[in-house]
Amino acid sequence: AQKITQTQPGMFVQEKEAVTLDCTYDTSDPSYGLFWYKQPSSGEMIFLIYQGSYDQQNATEGRYSLNFQKARKSANLVISASQLGDSAMYFCAMRGFSGGYQKVTFGIGTKLQVIP
Amino acid sequence: ETGVTQSPTHLIKTRGQQVTLRCSSQSGHNTVSWYQQALGQGPQFIFQYYREEENGRGNFPPRFSGLQFPNYSSELNVNALELDDSALYLCASSGAGVGETQYFGPGTRLLVL
């Protein structure tokens, strides 16, 4: 079974500072993908960054980086130089195979608020 | 390149009715997944279709069913609506592999009275 845990219901960060959003996962799938999405109050789900289970390097996409520690089963999102527009819900998700089927599991999310 | 579209944007139904939601996948994508997102929750995986066959399913009862068409667009059907079915329904399209990024549509907000 797949499980995603996000333990920070809400986070505050000062504008221009960096912030880390935590995500731990559990799976028995040998191959899986880890994703972070942003969901503003308007509701659309915006892809931010992807990390494959076999990737040796941590993923980076502009101001976003993923701190992937496979042994600890963690995939934390780091946002550098926070902007007011970063205020949103952030979801960690995993896509893998389970019981011969593909399955995708999302965490409950972290609400990030950027303070001017 | 056209993104993922969904219709309708909003819908109001009464308990016991049936509803069909539609999704057009992004060009080049052969896989469509559907999610239910209740207020204040993360998206819950309903099922996934790849080349017109269901190849993934979450913990949803059989009254949630779907179709995928040869052009890779998809429908989600929900029978015997319950009040708890009120949610945002999200569709995502992607390639088939676990490493393929899913791109989401704007969602359909369903209210069951």
PDB file of C-alpha atoms in Angstrom:
ATOM      1  CA  ALA A   1       0.000   0.000   0.000  1.00  0.00           C
ATOM      2  CA  GLN A   2       1.058   3.543  -0.658  1.00  0.00           C
ATOM      3  CA  LYS A   3       1.009   6.281   1.952  1.00  0.00           C
ATOM      4  CA  ILE A   4       1.958   9.962   1.866  1.00  0.00           C
ATOM      5  CA  THR A   5       2.322  11.930   5.088  1.00  0.00           C
ATOM      6  CA  GLN A   6       2.439  15.716   5.276  1.00  0.00           C
ATOM      7  CA  THR A   7       2.667  16.743   8.923  1.00  0.00           C
ATOM      8  CA  GLN A   8       2.553  20.536   8.559  1.00  0.00           C
ATOM      9  CA  PRO A   9      -1.054  21.702   8.177  1.00  0.00           C
ATOM     10  CA  GLY A  10       0.091  25.309   7.854  1.00  0.00           C
ATOM     11  CA  MET A  11       3.342  27.201   7.428  1.00  0.00           C
ATOM     12  CA  PHE A  12       4.276  30.872   7.422  1.00  0.00           C
ATOM     13  CA  VAL A  13       7.321  32.300   5.664  1.00  0.00           C
ATOM     14  CA  GLN A  14       8.630  35.812   5.239  1.00  0.00           C
ATOM     15  CA  GLU A  15       8.807  37.082   1.681  1.00  0.00           C
ATOM     16  CA  LYS A  16      12.239  36.399   0.091  1.00  0.00           C
ATOM     17  CA  GLU A  17      13.061  33.703   2.644  1.00  0.00           C
ATOM     18  CA  ALA A  18      13.342  29.973   1.922  1.00  0.00           C
ATOM     19  CA  VAL A  19      10.871  27.418   3.279  1.00  0.00           C
ATOM     20  CA  THR A  20      10.831  23.622   3.471  1.00  0.00           C
ATOM     21  CA  LEU A  21       7.616  21.639   3.219  1.00  0.00           C
ATOM     22  CA  ASP A  22       7.872  18.112   4.589  1.00  0.00           C
ATOM     23  CA  CYS A  23       6.713  14.913   2.915  1.00  0.00           C
ATOM     24  CA  THR A  24       7.347  11.328   3.922  1.00  0.00           C
ATOM     25  CA  TYR A  25       6.109   8.328   2.018  1.00  0.00           C
ATOM     26  CA  ASP A  26       5.744   4.612   2.340  1.00  0.00           C
ATOM     27  CA  THR A  27       5.521   2.063  -0.438  1.00  0.00           C
ATOM     28  CA  SER A  28       6.655  -1.427  -1.346  1.00  0.00           C
ATOM     29  CA  ASP A  29       6.727  -0.576  -5.053  1.00  0.00           C
ATOM     30  CA  PRO A  30      10.235  -0.897  -6.507  1.00  0.00           C
ATOM     31  CA  SER A  31       9.659   1.952  -8.931  1.00  0.00           C
ATOM     32  CA  TYR A  32       7.683   5.092  -8.238  1.00  0.00           C
ATOM     33  CA  GLY A  33       7.515   8.785  -8.935  1.00  0.00           C
ATOM     34  CA  LEU A  34       7.196  11.575  -6.408  1.00  0.00           C
ATOM     35  CA  PHE A  35       5.515  14.854  -7.311  1.00  0.00           C
ATOM     36  CA  TRP A  36       4.718  18.193  -5.741  1.00  0.00           C
ATOM     37  CA  TYR A  37       1.717  20.240  -6.792  1.00  0.00           C
ATOM     38  CA  LYS A  38       0.528  23.724  -5.870  1.00  0.00           C
ATOM     39  CA  GLN A  39      -3.170  24.498  -5.532  1.00  0.00           C
ATOM     40  CA  PRO A  40      -4.083  28.195  -5.240  1.00  0.00           C
ATOM     41  CA  SER A  41      -7.458  29.214  -3.869  1.00  0.00           C
ATOM     42  CA  SER A  42      -8.841  29.153  -7.418  1.00  0.00           C
ATOM     43  CA  GLY A  43      -8.595  25.343  -7.311  1.00  0.00           C
ATOM     44  CA  GLU A  44      -6.377  24.409 -10.243  1.00  0.00           C
ATOM     45  CA  MET A  45      -3.613  21.892  -9.520  1.00  0.00           C
ATOM     46  CA  ILE A  46      -0.245  23.122 -10.802  1.00  0.00           C
ATOM     47  CA  PHE A  47       2.696  20.751 -11.262  1.00  0.00           C
ATOM     48  CA  LEU A  48       5.904  21.960  -9.613  1.00  0.00           C
ATOM     49  CA  ILE A  49       8.546  19.249  -9.555  1.00  0.00           C
ATOM     50  CA  TYR A  50       9.155  15.507 -10.032  1.00  0.00           C
ATOM     51  CA  GLN A  51      11.619  13.021  -8.538  1.00  0.00           C
ATOM     52  CA  GLY A  52      11.987   9.457  -9.772  1.00  0.00           C
ATOM     53  CA  SER A  53      12.758   6.700  -7.295  1.00  0.00           C
ATOM     54  CA  TYR A  54      15.939   5.768  -9.158  1.00  0.00           C
ATOM     55  CA  ASP A  55      17.176   9.325  -9.668  1.00  0.00           C
ATOM     56  CA  GLN A  56      20.515   9.918  -7.991  1.00  0.00           C
ATOM     57  CA  GLN A  57      20.351  13.692  -8.120  1.00  0.00           C
ATOM     58  CA  ASN A  58      17.812  15.853  -6.327  1.00  0.00           C
ATOM     59  CA  ALA A  59      15.391  17.506  -8.733  1.00  0.00           C
ATOM     60  CA  THR A  60      15.378  21.265  -9.233  1.00  0.00           C
ATOM     61  CA  GLU A  61      12.988  23.498 -11.163  1.00  0.00           C
ATOM     62  CA  GLY A  62      13.731  27.191 -10.859  1.00  0.00           C
ATOM     63  CA  ARG A  63      13.036  28.230  -7.245  1.00  0.00           C
ATOM     64  CA  TYR A  64      11.829  24.738  -6.372  1.00  0.00           C
ATOM     65  CA  SER A  65      14.062  21.880  -5.299  1.00  0.00           C
ATOM     66  CA  LEU A  66      13.240  18.481  -3.927  1.00  0.00           C
ATOM     67  CA  ASN A  67      15.335  17.118  -1.062  1.00  0.00           C
ATOM     68  CA  PHE A  68      15.056  13.382  -1.749  1.00  0.00           C
ATOM     69  CA  GLN A  69      16.307  11.014   0.941  1.00  0.00           C
ATOM     70  CA  LYS A  70      15.355   7.531  -0.200  1.00  0.00           C
ATOM     71  CA  ALA A  71      16.547   5.683   2.901  1.00  0.00           C
ATOM     72  CA  ARG A  72      14.427   7.952   5.084  1.00  0.00           C
ATOM     73  CA  LYS A  73      11.555   7.855   2.567  1.00  0.00           C
ATOM     74  CA  SER A  74      11.314  11.607   2.520  1.00  0.00           C
ATOM     75  CA  ALA A  75      10.796  14.029  -0.358  1.00  0.00           C
ATOM     76  CA  ASN A  76      10.748  17.534   1.052  1.00  0.00           C
ATOM     77  CA  LEU A  77      10.026  20.553  -1.144  1.00  0.00           C
ATOM     78  CA  VAL A  78      12.267  23.574  -0.740  1.00  0.00           C
ATOM     79  CA  ILE A  79      11.053  26.920  -2.079  1.00  0.00           C
ATOM     80  CA  SER A  80      13.758  29.561  -2.225  1.00  0.00           C
ATOM     81  CA  ALA A  81      13.180  33.318  -2.261  1.00  0.00           C
ATOM     82  CA  SER A  82       9.474  33.063  -1.411  1.00  0.00           C
ATOM     83  CA  GLN A  83       7.059  35.353  -3.217  1.00  0.00           C
ATOM     84  CA  LEU A  84       3.572  36.508  -2.243  1.00  0.00           C
ATOM     85  CA  GLY A  85       2.208  34.452  -5.134  1.00  0.00           C
ATOM     86  CA  ASP A  86       3.535  31.293  -3.494  1.00  0.00           C
ATOM     87  CA  SER A  87       0.722  31.450  -0.931  1.00  0.00           C
ATOM     88  CA  ALA A  88      -1.310  28.297  -1.656  1.00  0.00           C
ATOM     89  CA  MET A  89      -1.905  24.673  -0.681  1.00  0.00           C
ATOM     90  CA  TYR A  90       0.970  22.337  -1.512  1.00  0.00           C
ATOM     91  CA  PHE A  91       0.465  18.634  -2.090  1.00  0.00           C
ATOM     92  CA  CYS A  92       2.992  15.832  -2.192  1.00  0.00           C
ATOM     93  CA  ALA A  93       1.978  12.843  -4.335  1.00  0.00           C
ATOM     94  CA  MET A  94       3.311   9.447  -5.330  1.00  0.00           C
ATOM     95  CA  ARG A  95       2.588   7.387  -8.430  1.00  0.00           C
ATOM     96  CA  GLY A  96       3.469   3.708  -8.511  1.00  0.00           C
ATOM     97  CA  PHE A  97       2.322   0.178  -9.174  1.00  0.00           C
ATOM     98  CA  SER A  98       0.453  -1.725  -6.504  1.00  0.00           C
ATOM     99  CA  GLY A  99      -1.144  -5.148  -6.994  1.00  0.00           C
ATOM    100  CA  GLY A 100      -0.656  -4.980 -10.735  1.00  0.00           C
ATOM    101  CA  TYR A 101      -2.417  -1.662 -11.019  1.00  0.00           C
ATOM    102  CA  GLN A 102      -1.176   1.899 -11.088  1.00  0.00           C
ATOM    103  CA  LYS A 103      -2.149   4.013  -8.144  1.00  0.00           C
ATOM    104  CA  VAL A 104      -1.622   7.645  -7.195  1.00  0.00           C
ATOM    105  CA  THR A 105      -1.719   8.845  -3.605  1.00  0.00           C
ATOM    106  CA  PHE A 106      -1.791  12.453  -2.426  1.00  0.00           C
ATOM    107  CA  GLY A 107      -1.026  13.826   1.005  1.00  0.00           C
ATOM    108  CA  ILE A 108      -3.434  16.063   2.908  1.00  0.00           C
ATOM    109  CA  GLY A 109      -1.467  19.133   1.973  1.00  0.00           C
ATOM    110  CA  THR A 110       0.289  22.047   3.633  1.00  0.00           C
ATOM    111  CA  LYS A 111      -1.099  25.563   3.509  1.00  0.00           C
ATOM    112  CA  LEU A 112       1.721  28.022   2.925  1.00  0.00           C
ATOM    113  CA  GLN A 113       1.248  31.706   3.643  1.00  0.00           C
ATOM    114  CA  VAL A 114       3.913  34.190   2.567  1.00  0.00           C
ATOM    115  CA  ILE A 115       4.086  37.295   4.731  1.00  0.00           C
ATOM    116  CA  PRO A 116       5.187  40.632   3.210  1.00  0.00           C
TER     117      PRO A 116
ATOM    118  CA  GLU B   1      -0.945  22.633 -27.503  1.00  0.00           C
ATOM    119  CA  THR B   2      -4.321  22.424 -25.761  1.00  0.00           C
ATOM    120  CA  GLY B   3      -4.356  21.712 -22.033  1.00  0.00           C
ATOM    121  CA  VAL B   4      -6.719  19.485 -20.089  1.00  0.00           C
ATOM    122  CA  THR B   5     -10.318  20.673 -20.182  1.00  0.00           C
ATOM    123  CA  GLN B   6     -13.293  19.575 -18.104  1.00  0.00           C
ATOM    124  CA  SER B   7     -17.021  20.095 -18.359  1.00  0.00           C
ATOM    125  CA  PRO B   8     -19.191  21.256 -16.807  1.00  0.00           C
ATOM    126  CA  THR B   9     -17.455  23.639 -14.400  1.00  0.00           C
ATOM    127  CA  HIS B  10     -20.239  23.465 -11.823  1.00  0.00           C
ATOM    128  CA  LEU B  11     -23.134  21.096 -11.283  1.00  0.00           C
ATOM    129  CA  ILE B  12     -25.954  20.741  -8.780  1.00  0.00           C
ATOM    130  CA  LYS B  13     -27.733  17.394  -8.387  1.00  0.00           C
ATOM    131  CA  THR B  14     -30.048  15.798  -5.868  1.00  0.00           C
ATOM    132  CA  ARG B  15     -29.451  12.640  -3.900  1.00  0.00           C
ATOM    133  CA  GLY B  16     -30.106   9.475  -5.910  1.00  0.00           C
ATOM    134  CA  GLN B  17     -29.506  11.079  -9.299  1.00  0.00           C
ATOM    135  CA  GLN B  18     -26.788  10.146 -11.756  1.00  0.00           C
ATOM    136  CA  VAL B  19     -24.084  12.456 -13.139  1.00  0.00           C
ATOM    137  CA  THR B  20     -21.575  12.352 -16.006  1.00  0.00           C
ATOM    138  CA  LEU B  21     -18.445  14.481 -15.988  1.00  0.00           C
ATOM    139  CA  ARG B  22     -16.226  14.915 -19.031  1.00  0.00           C
ATOM    140  CA  CYS B  23     -12.527  15.435 -19.603  1.00  0.00           C
ATOM    141  CA  SER B  24     -10.434  16.095 -22.696  1.00  0.00           C
ATOM    142  CA  SER B  25      -6.822  15.067 -22.307  1.00  0.00           C
ATOM    143  CA  GLN B  26      -3.797  17.066 -23.340  1.00  0.00           C
ATOM    144  CA  SER B  27      -2.438  16.394 -26.808  1.00  0.00           C
ATOM    145  CA  GLY B  28      -0.007  13.457 -26.821  1.00  0.00           C
ATOM    146  CA  HIS B  29      -1.302  11.953 -23.570  1.00  0.00           C
ATOM    147  CA  ASN B  30      -2.849   8.461 -23.556  1.00  0.00           C
ATOM    148  CA  THR B  31      -3.695   8.156 -19.859  1.00  0.00           C
ATOM    149  CA  VAL B  32      -6.448   9.871 -17.895  1.00  0.00           C
ATOM    150  CA  SER B  33      -6.937   9.757 -14.136  1.00  0.00           C
ATOM    151  CA  TRP B  34      -9.862  11.003 -12.063  1.00  0.00           C
ATOM    152  CA  TYR B  35      -9.748  12.356  -8.525  1.00  0.00           C
ATOM    153  CA  GLN B  36     -12.267  13.437  -5.915  1.00  0.00           C
ATOM    154  CA  GLN B  37     -11.249  16.332  -3.683  1.00  0.00           C
ATOM    155  CA  ALA B  38     -13.527  17.080  -0.761  1.00  0.00           C
ATOM    156  CA  LEU B  39     -13.296  20.490   0.880  1.00  0.00           C
ATOM    157  CA  GLY B  40     -10.084  20.823   2.889  1.00  0.00           C
ATOM    158  CA  GLN B  41      -8.742  17.438   1.788  1.00  0.00           C
ATOM    159  CA  GLY B  42      -6.159  16.167  -0.656  1.00  0.00           C
ATOM    160  CA  PRO B  43      -7.284  14.597  -3.944  1.00  0.00           C
ATOM    161  CA  GLN B  44      -8.392  10.973  -3.677  1.00  0.00           C
ATOM    162  CA  PHE B  45      -7.589   8.714  -6.637  1.00  0.00           C
ATOM    163  CA  ILE B  46     -10.756   7.265  -8.173  1.00  0.00           C
ATOM    164  CA  PHE B  47      -9.378   5.420 -11.211  1.00  0.00           C
ATOM    165  CA  GLN B  48      -7.117   5.632 -14.225  1.00  0.00           C
ATOM    166  CA  TYR B  49      -7.634   4.718 -17.884  1.00  0.00           C
ATOM    167  CA  TYR B  50      -4.931   3.805 -20.365  1.00  0.00           C
ATOM    168  CA  ARG B  51      -5.873   3.218 -24.000  1.00  0.00           C
ATOM    169  CA  GLU B  52      -9.543   2.725 -23.135  1.00  0.00           C
ATOM    170  CA  GLU B  53      -8.897   0.185 -20.353  1.00  0.00           C
ATOM    171  CA  GLU B  54      -9.022   0.806 -16.614  1.00  0.00           C
ATOM    172  CA  ASN B  55      -5.526   0.141 -15.249  1.00  0.00           C
ATOM    173  CA  GLY B  56      -5.773   1.622 -11.791  1.00  0.00           C
ATOM    174  CA  ARG B  57      -8.450   2.109  -9.170  1.00  0.00           C
ATOM    175  CA  GLY B  58      -8.666   3.626  -5.712  1.00  0.00           C
ATOM    176  CA  ASN B  59     -11.056   2.760  -2.892  1.00  0.00           C
ATOM    177  CA  PHE B  60     -14.273   3.887  -4.525  1.00  0.00           C
ATOM    178  CA  PRO B  61     -17.459   1.821  -4.886  1.00  0.00           C
ATOM    179  CA  PRO B  62     -18.643   0.462  -8.254  1.00  0.00           C
ATOM    180  CA  ARG B  63     -21.195   3.260  -8.616  1.00  0.00           C
ATOM    181  CA  PHE B  64     -18.176   5.306  -9.714  1.00  0.00           C
ATOM    182  CA  SER B  65     -17.447   4.177 -13.257  1.00  0.00           C
ATOM    183  CA  GLY B  66     -15.667   5.558 -16.259  1.00  0.00           C
ATOM    184  CA  LEU B  67     -14.911   5.387 -19.928  1.00  0.00           C
ATOM    185  CA  GLN B  68     -12.052   6.413 -22.149  1.00  0.00           C
ATOM    186  CA  PHE B  69     -12.591   7.027 -25.838  1.00  0.00           C
ATOM    187  CA  PRO B  70     -10.257   6.407 -28.809  1.00  0.00           C
ATOM    188  CA  ASN B  71      -9.234  10.082 -28.765  1.00  0.00           C
ATOM    189  CA  TYR B  72      -8.244   9.559 -25.077  1.00  0.00           C
ATOM    190  CA  SER B  73     -10.965  11.816 -23.713  1.00  0.00           C
ATOM    191  CA  SER B  74     -12.796  10.376 -20.731  1.00  0.00           C
ATOM    192  CA  GLU B  75     -16.013  10.360 -18.736  1.00  0.00           C
ATOM    193  CA  LEU B  76     -16.650   9.809 -15.057  1.00  0.00           C
ATOM    194  CA  ASN B  77     -20.105   8.503 -14.171  1.00  0.00           C
ATOM    195  CA  VAL B  78     -21.493   8.460 -10.673  1.00  0.00           C
ATOM    196  CA  ASN B  79     -24.763   6.655  -9.988  1.00  0.00           C
ATOM    197  CA  ALA B  80     -27.058   6.945  -6.977  1.00  0.00           C
ATOM    198  CA  LEU B  81     -25.504  10.194  -5.794  1.00  0.00           C
ATOM    199  CA  GLU B  82     -24.984  10.665  -2.077  1.00  0.00           C
ATOM    200  CA  LEU B  83     -24.506  13.890  -0.141  1.00  0.00           C
ATOM    201  CA  ASP B  84     -20.850  12.946   0.505  1.00  0.00           C
ATOM    202  CA  ASP B  85     -20.209  12.926  -3.236  1.00  0.00           C
ATOM    203  CA  SER B  86     -20.201  16.723  -3.103  1.00  0.00           C
ATOM    204  CA  ALA B  87     -16.638  17.641  -4.045  1.00  0.00           C
ATOM    205  CA  LEU B  88     -14.291  19.007  -6.682  1.00  0.00           C
ATOM    206  CA  TYR B  89     -13.675  16.345  -9.337  1.00  0.00           C
ATOM    207  CA  LEU B  90     -10.315  16.648 -11.031  1.00  0.00           C
ATOM    208  CA  CYS B  91      -9.178  15.005 -14.217  1.00  0.00           C
ATOM    209  CA  ALA B  92      -5.493  14.617 -15.083  1.00  0.00           C
ATOM    210  CA  SER B  93      -3.824  13.450 -18.269  1.00  0.00           C
ATOM    211  CA  SER B  94      -0.330  12.070 -18.727  1.00  0.00           C
ATOM    212  CA  GLY B  95       1.791   9.431 -20.353  1.00  0.00           C
ATOM    213  CA  ALA B  96       1.486   5.923 -18.982  1.00  0.00           C
ATOM    214  CA  GLY B  97       4.612   5.481 -16.859  1.00  0.00           C
ATOM    215  CA  VAL B  98       4.861   6.121 -13.120  1.00  0.00           C
ATOM    216  CA  GLY B  99       7.391   8.844 -13.865  1.00  0.00           C
ATOM    217  CA  GLU B 100       5.071  10.714 -16.195  1.00  0.00           C
ATOM    218  CA  THR B 101       3.761  14.001 -14.848  1.00  0.00           C
ATOM    219  CA  GLN B 102       0.012  14.342 -14.582  1.00  0.00           C
ATOM    220  CA  TYR B 103      -1.425  17.639 -15.789  1.00  0.00           C
ATOM    221  CA  PHE B 104      -4.709  18.617 -14.259  1.00  0.00           C
ATOM    222  CA  GLY B 105      -7.814  20.239 -15.637  1.00  0.00           C
ATOM    223  CA  PRO B 106      -9.650  23.031 -13.800  1.00  0.00           C
ATOM    224  CA  GLY B 107     -12.097  20.603 -12.195  1.00  0.00           C
ATOM    225  CA  THR B 108     -15.866  20.219 -11.892  1.00  0.00           C
ATOM    226  CA  ARG B 109     -17.510  21.320  -8.650  1.00  0.00           C
ATOM    227  CA  LEU B 110     -20.392  18.981  -7.843  1.00  0.00           C
ATOM    228  CA  LEU B 111     -22.937  19.789  -5.170  1.00  0.00           C
ATOM    229  CA  VAL B 112     -25.381  17.083  -4.133  1.00  0.00           C
ATOM    230  CA  LEU B 113     -28.478  18.285  -2.278  1.00  0.00           C
TER     231      LEU B 113
END
